[in-house]
Coordinates of N, CA and C in Angstrom, one line a residue:
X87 N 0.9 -1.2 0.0 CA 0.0 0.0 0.0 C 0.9 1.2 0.0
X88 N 0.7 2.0 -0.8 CA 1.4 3.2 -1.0 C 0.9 4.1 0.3
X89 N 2.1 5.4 0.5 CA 1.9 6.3 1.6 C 0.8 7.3 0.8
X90 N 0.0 7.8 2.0 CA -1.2 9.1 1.8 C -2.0 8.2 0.9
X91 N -2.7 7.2 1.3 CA -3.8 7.1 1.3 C -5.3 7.7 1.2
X92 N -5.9 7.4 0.1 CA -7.4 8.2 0.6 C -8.2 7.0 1.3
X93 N -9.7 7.6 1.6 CA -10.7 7.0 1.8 C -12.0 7.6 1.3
X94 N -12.2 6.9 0.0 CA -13.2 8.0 -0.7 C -14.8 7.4 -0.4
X95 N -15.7 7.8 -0.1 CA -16.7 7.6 0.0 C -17.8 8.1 -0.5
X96 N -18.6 7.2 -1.0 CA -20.0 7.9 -1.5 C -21.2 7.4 -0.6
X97 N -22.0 8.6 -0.8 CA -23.5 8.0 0.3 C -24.3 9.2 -0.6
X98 N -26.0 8.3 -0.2 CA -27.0 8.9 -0.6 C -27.7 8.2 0.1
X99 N -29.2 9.8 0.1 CA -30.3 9.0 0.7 C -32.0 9.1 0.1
X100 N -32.4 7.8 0.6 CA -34.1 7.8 -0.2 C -35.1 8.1 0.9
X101 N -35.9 9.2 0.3 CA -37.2 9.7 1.7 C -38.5 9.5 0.4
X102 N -39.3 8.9 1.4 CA -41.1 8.7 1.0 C -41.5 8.6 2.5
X103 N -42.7 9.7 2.7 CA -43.9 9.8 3.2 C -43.1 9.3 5.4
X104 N -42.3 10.4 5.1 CA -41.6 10.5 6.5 C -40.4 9.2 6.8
X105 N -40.4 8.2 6.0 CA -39.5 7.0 6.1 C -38.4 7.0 5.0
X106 N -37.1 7.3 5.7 CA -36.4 7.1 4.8 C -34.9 6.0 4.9
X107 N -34.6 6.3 3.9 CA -33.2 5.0 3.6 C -31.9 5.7 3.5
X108 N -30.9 5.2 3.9 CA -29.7 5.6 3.6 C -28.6 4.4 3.0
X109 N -27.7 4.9 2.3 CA -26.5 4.1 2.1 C -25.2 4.6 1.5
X110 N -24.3 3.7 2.2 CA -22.8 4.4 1.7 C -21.9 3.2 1.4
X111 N -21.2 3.6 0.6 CA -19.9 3.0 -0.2 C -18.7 3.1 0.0
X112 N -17.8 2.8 0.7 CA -16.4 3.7 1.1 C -15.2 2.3 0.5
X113 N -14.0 3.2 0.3 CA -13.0 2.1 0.2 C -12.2 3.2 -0.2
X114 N -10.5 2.3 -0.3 CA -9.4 3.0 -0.3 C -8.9 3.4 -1.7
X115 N -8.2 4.2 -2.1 CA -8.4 4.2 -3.5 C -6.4 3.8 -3.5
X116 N -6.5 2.5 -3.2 CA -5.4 1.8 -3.6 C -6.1 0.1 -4.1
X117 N -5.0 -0.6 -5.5 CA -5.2 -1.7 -5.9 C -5.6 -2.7 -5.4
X118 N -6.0 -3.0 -3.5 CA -5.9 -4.3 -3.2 C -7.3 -3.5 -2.6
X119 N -7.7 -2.7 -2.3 CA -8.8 -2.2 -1.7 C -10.6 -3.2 -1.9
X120 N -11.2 -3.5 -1.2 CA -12.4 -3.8 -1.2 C -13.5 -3.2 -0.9
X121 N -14.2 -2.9 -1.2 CA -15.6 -1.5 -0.3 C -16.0 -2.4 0.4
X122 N -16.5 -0.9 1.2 CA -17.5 -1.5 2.4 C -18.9 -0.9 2.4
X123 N -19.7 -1.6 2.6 CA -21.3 -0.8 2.4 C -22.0 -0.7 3.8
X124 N -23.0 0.2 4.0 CA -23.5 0.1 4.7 C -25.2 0.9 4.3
X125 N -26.3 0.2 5.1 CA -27.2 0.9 5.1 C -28.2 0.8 6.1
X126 N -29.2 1.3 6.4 CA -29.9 1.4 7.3 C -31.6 2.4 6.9
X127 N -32.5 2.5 8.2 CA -33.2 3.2 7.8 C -33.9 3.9 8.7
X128 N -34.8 5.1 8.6 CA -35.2 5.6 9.9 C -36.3 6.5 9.6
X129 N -36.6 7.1 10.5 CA -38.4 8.6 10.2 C -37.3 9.4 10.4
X130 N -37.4 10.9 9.5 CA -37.1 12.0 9.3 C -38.2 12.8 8.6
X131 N -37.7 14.5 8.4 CA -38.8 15.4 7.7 C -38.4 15.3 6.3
X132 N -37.0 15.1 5.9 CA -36.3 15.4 4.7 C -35.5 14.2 3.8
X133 N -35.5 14.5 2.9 CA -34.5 13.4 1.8 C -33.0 14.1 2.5
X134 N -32.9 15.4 2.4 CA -31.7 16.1 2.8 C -30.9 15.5 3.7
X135 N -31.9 15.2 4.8 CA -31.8 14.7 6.2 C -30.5 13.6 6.1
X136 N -31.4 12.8 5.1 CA -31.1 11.1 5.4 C -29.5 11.0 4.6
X137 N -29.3 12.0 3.4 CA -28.2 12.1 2.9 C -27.2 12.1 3.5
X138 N -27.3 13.3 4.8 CA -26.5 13.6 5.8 C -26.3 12.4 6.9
X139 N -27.4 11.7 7.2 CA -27.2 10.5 8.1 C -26.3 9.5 7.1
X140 N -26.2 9.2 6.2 CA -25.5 8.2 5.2 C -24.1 8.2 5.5
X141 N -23.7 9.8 5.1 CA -22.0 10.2 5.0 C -22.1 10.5 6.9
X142 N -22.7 10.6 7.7 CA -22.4 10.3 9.0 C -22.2 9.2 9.5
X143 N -22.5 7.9 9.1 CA -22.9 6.7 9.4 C -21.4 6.0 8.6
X144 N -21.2 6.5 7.9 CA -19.8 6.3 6.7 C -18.6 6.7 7.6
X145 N -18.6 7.2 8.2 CA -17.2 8.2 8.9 C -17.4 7.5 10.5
X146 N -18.6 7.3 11.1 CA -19.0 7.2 12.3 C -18.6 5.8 12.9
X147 N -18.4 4.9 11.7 CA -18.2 3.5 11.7 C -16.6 2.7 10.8
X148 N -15.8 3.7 11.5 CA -14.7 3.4 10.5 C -13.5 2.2 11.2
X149 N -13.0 1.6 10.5 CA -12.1 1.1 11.7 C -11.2 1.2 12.5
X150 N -10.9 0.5 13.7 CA -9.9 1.2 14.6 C -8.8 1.3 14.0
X151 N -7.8 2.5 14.8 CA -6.7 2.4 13.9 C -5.4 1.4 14.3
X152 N -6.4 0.5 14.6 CA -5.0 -0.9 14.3 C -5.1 -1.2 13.4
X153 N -6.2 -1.1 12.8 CA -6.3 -1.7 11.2 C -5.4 -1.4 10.4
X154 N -4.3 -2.5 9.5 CA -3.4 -1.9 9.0 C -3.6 -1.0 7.8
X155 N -5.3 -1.5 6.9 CA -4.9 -1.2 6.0 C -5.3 0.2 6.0
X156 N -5.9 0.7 7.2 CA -6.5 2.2 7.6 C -5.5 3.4 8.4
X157 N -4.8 2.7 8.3 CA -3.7 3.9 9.4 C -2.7 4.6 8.5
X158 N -2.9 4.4 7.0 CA -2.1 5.7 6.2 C -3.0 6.6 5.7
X159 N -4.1 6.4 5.7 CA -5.4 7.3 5.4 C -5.3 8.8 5.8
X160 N -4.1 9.7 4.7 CA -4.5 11.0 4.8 C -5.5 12.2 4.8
X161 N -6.5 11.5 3.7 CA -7.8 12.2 3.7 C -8.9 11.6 2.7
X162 N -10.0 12.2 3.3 CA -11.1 11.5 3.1 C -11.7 12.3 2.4
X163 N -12.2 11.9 1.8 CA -13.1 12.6 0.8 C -14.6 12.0 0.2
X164 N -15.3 12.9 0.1 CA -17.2 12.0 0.1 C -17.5 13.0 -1.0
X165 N -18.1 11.3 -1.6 CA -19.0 12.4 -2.6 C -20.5 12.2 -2.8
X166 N -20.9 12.9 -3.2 CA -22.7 13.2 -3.0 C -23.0 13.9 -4.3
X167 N -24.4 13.7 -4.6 CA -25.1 14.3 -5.7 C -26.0 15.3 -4.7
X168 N -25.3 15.3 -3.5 CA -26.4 16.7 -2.5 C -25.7 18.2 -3.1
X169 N -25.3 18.8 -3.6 CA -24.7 19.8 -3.9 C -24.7 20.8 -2.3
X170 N -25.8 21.3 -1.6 CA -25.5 21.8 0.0 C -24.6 21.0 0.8
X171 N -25.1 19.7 0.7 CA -23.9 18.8 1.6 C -22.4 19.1 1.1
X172 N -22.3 18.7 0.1 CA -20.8 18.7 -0.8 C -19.9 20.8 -0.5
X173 N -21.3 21.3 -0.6 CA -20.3 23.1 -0.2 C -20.1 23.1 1.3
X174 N -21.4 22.5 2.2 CA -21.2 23.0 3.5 C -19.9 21.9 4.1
X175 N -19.5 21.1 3.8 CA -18.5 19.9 4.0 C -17.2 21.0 4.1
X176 N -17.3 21.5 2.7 CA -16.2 22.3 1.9 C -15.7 23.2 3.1
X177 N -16.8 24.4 3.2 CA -17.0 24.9 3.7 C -16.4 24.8 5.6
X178 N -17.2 24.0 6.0 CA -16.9 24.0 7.3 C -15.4 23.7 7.7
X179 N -14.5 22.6 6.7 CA -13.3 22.5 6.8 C -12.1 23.3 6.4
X180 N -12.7 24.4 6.0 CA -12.2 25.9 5.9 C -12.3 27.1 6.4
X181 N -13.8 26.1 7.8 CA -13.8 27.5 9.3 C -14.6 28.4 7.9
X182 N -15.0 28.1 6.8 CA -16.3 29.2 6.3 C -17.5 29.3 6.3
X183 N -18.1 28.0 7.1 CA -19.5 27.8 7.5 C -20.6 28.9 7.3
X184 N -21.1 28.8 6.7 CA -22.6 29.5 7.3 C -23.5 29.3 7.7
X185 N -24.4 29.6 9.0 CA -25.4 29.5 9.6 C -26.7 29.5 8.8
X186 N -27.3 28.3 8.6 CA -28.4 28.4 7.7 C -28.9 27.3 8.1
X187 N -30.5 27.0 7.9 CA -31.2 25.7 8.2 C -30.5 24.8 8.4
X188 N -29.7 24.5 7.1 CA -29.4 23.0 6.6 C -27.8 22.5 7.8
X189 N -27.4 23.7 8.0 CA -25.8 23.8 8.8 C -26.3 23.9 10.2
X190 N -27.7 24.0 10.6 CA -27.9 24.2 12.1 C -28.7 23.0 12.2
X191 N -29.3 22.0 11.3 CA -29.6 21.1 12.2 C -29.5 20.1 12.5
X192 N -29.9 19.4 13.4 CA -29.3 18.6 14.0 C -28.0 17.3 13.5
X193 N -28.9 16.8 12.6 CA -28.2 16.1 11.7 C -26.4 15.9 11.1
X194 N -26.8 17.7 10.5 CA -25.2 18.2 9.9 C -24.6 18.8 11.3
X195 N -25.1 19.1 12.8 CA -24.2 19.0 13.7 C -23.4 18.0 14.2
X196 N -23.6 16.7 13.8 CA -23.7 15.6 14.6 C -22.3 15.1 13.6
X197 N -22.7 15.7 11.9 CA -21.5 15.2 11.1 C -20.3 16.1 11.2
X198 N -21.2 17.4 11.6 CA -19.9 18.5 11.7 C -18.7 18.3 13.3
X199 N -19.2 17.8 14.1 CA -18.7 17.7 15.2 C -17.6 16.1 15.1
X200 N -18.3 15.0 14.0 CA -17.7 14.3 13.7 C -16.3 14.3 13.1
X201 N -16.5 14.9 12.1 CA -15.3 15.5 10.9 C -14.0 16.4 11.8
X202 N -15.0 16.7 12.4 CA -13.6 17.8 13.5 C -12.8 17.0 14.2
X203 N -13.2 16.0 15.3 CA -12.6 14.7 15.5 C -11.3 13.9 14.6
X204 N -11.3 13.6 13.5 CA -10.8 12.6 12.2 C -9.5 13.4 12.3
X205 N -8.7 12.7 12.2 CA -6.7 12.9 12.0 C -6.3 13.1 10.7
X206 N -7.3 13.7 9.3 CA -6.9 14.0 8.3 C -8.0 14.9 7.6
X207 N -7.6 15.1 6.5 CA -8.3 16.1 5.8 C -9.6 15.6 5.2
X208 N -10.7 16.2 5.5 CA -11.9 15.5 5.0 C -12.4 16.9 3.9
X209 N -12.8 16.6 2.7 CA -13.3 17.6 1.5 C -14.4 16.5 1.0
X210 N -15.2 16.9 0.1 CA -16.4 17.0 -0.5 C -16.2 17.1 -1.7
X211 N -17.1 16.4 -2.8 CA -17.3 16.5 -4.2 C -18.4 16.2 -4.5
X212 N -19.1 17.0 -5.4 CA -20.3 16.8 -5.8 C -20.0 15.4 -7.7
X213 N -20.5 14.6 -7.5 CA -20.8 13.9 -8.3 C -22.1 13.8 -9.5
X214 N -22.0 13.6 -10.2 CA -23.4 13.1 -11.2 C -24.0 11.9 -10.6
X215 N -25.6 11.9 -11.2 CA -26.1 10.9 -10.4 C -25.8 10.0 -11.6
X216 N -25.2 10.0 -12.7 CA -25.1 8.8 -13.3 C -23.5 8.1 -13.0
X217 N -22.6 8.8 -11.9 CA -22.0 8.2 -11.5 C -21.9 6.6 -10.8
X218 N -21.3 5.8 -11.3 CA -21.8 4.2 -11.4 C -21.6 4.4 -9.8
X219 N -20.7 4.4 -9.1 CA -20.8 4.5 -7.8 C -21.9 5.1 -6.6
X220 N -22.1 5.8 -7.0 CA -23.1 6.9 -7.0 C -24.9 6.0 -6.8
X221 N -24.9 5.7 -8.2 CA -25.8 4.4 -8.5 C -25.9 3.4 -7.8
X222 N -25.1 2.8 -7.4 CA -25.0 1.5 -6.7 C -25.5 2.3 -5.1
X223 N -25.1 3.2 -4.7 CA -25.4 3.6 -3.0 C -27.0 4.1 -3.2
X224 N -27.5 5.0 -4.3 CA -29.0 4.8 -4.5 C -30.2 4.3 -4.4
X225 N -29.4 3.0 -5.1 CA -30.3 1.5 -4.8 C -30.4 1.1 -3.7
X226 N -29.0 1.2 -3.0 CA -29.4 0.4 -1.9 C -30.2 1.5 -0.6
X227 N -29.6 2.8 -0.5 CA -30.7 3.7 0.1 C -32.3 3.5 -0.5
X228 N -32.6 3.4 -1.9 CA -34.0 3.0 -1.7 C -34.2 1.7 -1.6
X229 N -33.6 0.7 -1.4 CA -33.6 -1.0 -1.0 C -34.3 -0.5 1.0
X230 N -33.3 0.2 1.4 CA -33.6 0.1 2.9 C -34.5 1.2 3.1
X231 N -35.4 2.3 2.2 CA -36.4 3.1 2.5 C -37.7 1.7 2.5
X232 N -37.7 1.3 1.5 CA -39.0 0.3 1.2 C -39.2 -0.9 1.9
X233 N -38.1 -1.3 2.0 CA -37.9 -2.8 2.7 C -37.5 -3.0 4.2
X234 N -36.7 -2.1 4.8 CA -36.4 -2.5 5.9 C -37.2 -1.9 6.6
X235 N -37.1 -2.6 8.3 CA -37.9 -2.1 9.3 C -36.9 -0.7 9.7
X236 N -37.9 0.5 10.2 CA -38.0 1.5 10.7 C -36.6 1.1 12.0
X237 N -35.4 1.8 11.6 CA -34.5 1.8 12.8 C -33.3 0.3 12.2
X238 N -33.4 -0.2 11.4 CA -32.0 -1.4 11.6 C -31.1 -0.4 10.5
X239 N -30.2 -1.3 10.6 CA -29.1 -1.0 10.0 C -27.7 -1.8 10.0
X240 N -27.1 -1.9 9.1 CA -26.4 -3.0 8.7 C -25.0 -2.6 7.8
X241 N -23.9 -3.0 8.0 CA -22.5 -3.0 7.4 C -21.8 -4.5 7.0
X242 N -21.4 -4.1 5.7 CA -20.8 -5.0 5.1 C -19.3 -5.0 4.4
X243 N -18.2 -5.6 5.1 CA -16.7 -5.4 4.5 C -16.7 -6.9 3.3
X244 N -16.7 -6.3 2.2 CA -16.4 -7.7 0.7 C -14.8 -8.2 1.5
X245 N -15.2 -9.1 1.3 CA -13.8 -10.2 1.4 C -13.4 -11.2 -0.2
X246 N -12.6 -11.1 0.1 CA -12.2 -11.9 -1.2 C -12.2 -13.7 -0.9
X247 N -12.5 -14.0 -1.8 CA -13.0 -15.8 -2.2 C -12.4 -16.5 -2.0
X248 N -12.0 -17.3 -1.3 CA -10.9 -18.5 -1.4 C -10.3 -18.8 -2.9
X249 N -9.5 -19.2 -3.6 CA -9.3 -19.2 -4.8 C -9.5 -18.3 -6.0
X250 N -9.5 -17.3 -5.4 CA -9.2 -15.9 -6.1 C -10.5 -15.5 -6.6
X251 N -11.6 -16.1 -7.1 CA -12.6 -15.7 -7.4 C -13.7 -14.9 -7.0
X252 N -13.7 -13.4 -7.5 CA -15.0 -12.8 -7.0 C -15.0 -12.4 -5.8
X253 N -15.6 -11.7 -4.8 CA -16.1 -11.5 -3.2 C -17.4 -11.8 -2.7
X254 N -17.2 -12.0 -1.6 CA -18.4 -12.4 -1.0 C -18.8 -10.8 0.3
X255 N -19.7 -11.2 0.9 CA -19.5 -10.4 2.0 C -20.1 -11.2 3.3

């Protein structure tokens, strides 16, 4: 594994009728790297909301840093089709915050207080939604808006196959 590592992550989230989904996709952006997913589901007012729970639930659940392959992890970076999330991220790790709905509540407190915590640089990018990565965290945010029960939530590290073949999780 090469030095200065990222950890790039994508998350999104699905809201219908107060019930929503979230999910995220993280891994290292070196050759031997495997993602890791996670999703879950919960009541909120907003799709916004649940966006922000996704990339919180992504950072909130990372591994300890014995993990070897996590301890050269310079900086992190998340990307979103939220465009507010992706500036106020920006933003806040530049001490340029602005006080507005979306930065006062509860939610993006919980991420902002998170991020400040972390031993590297965390930034933001806004993505297309036809980004294939992007896509894949979509589905499974609307997999756990529709289908799961109100409150679980679930993580998955791919491991690789016995005999080289494919991953499992």
């Amino acid at each position: 594994m090469k030095v200065g590592t990222k950890l790039i992550v994508y998350c999104d989230g699905a809201f219908k009728e107060k019930k929503f989904g979230w999910c995220f996709k993280r891994f290292l952006n070196c050759d031997n790297s495997l993602p890791e997913y996670g999703y879950g589901s919960g009541v909120t007012e907003s799709s916004i909301k649940a966006e922000v729970i996704a990339c919180s639930n992504a950072l909130l659940y990372l591994p300890d840093s014995g993990n070897q392959l996590w301890q050269e992890i310079i900086a992190i970076e998340i990307r979103s089709d939220l465009l507010t999330l992706v500036q106020s991220i920006n933003a806040l790790t530049r001490d340029l915050q602005e006080e507005n709905a979306f930065t006062q509540s509860a939610e993006f407190i919980e991420l902002q207080n998170h991020i400040k915590t972390l031993p590297c640089k965390v930034s933001a990018r806004k993505v297309s939604k036809g980004d294939n990565h992007l896509r894949k965290v979509d589905k499974g945010a609307k997999f756990a808006q529709k289908k799961l029960p109100v409150g679980d939530q679930y993580f998955c590290s791919l491991q690789k196959r016995k005999g080289g073949g494919g991953s499992s999780c």
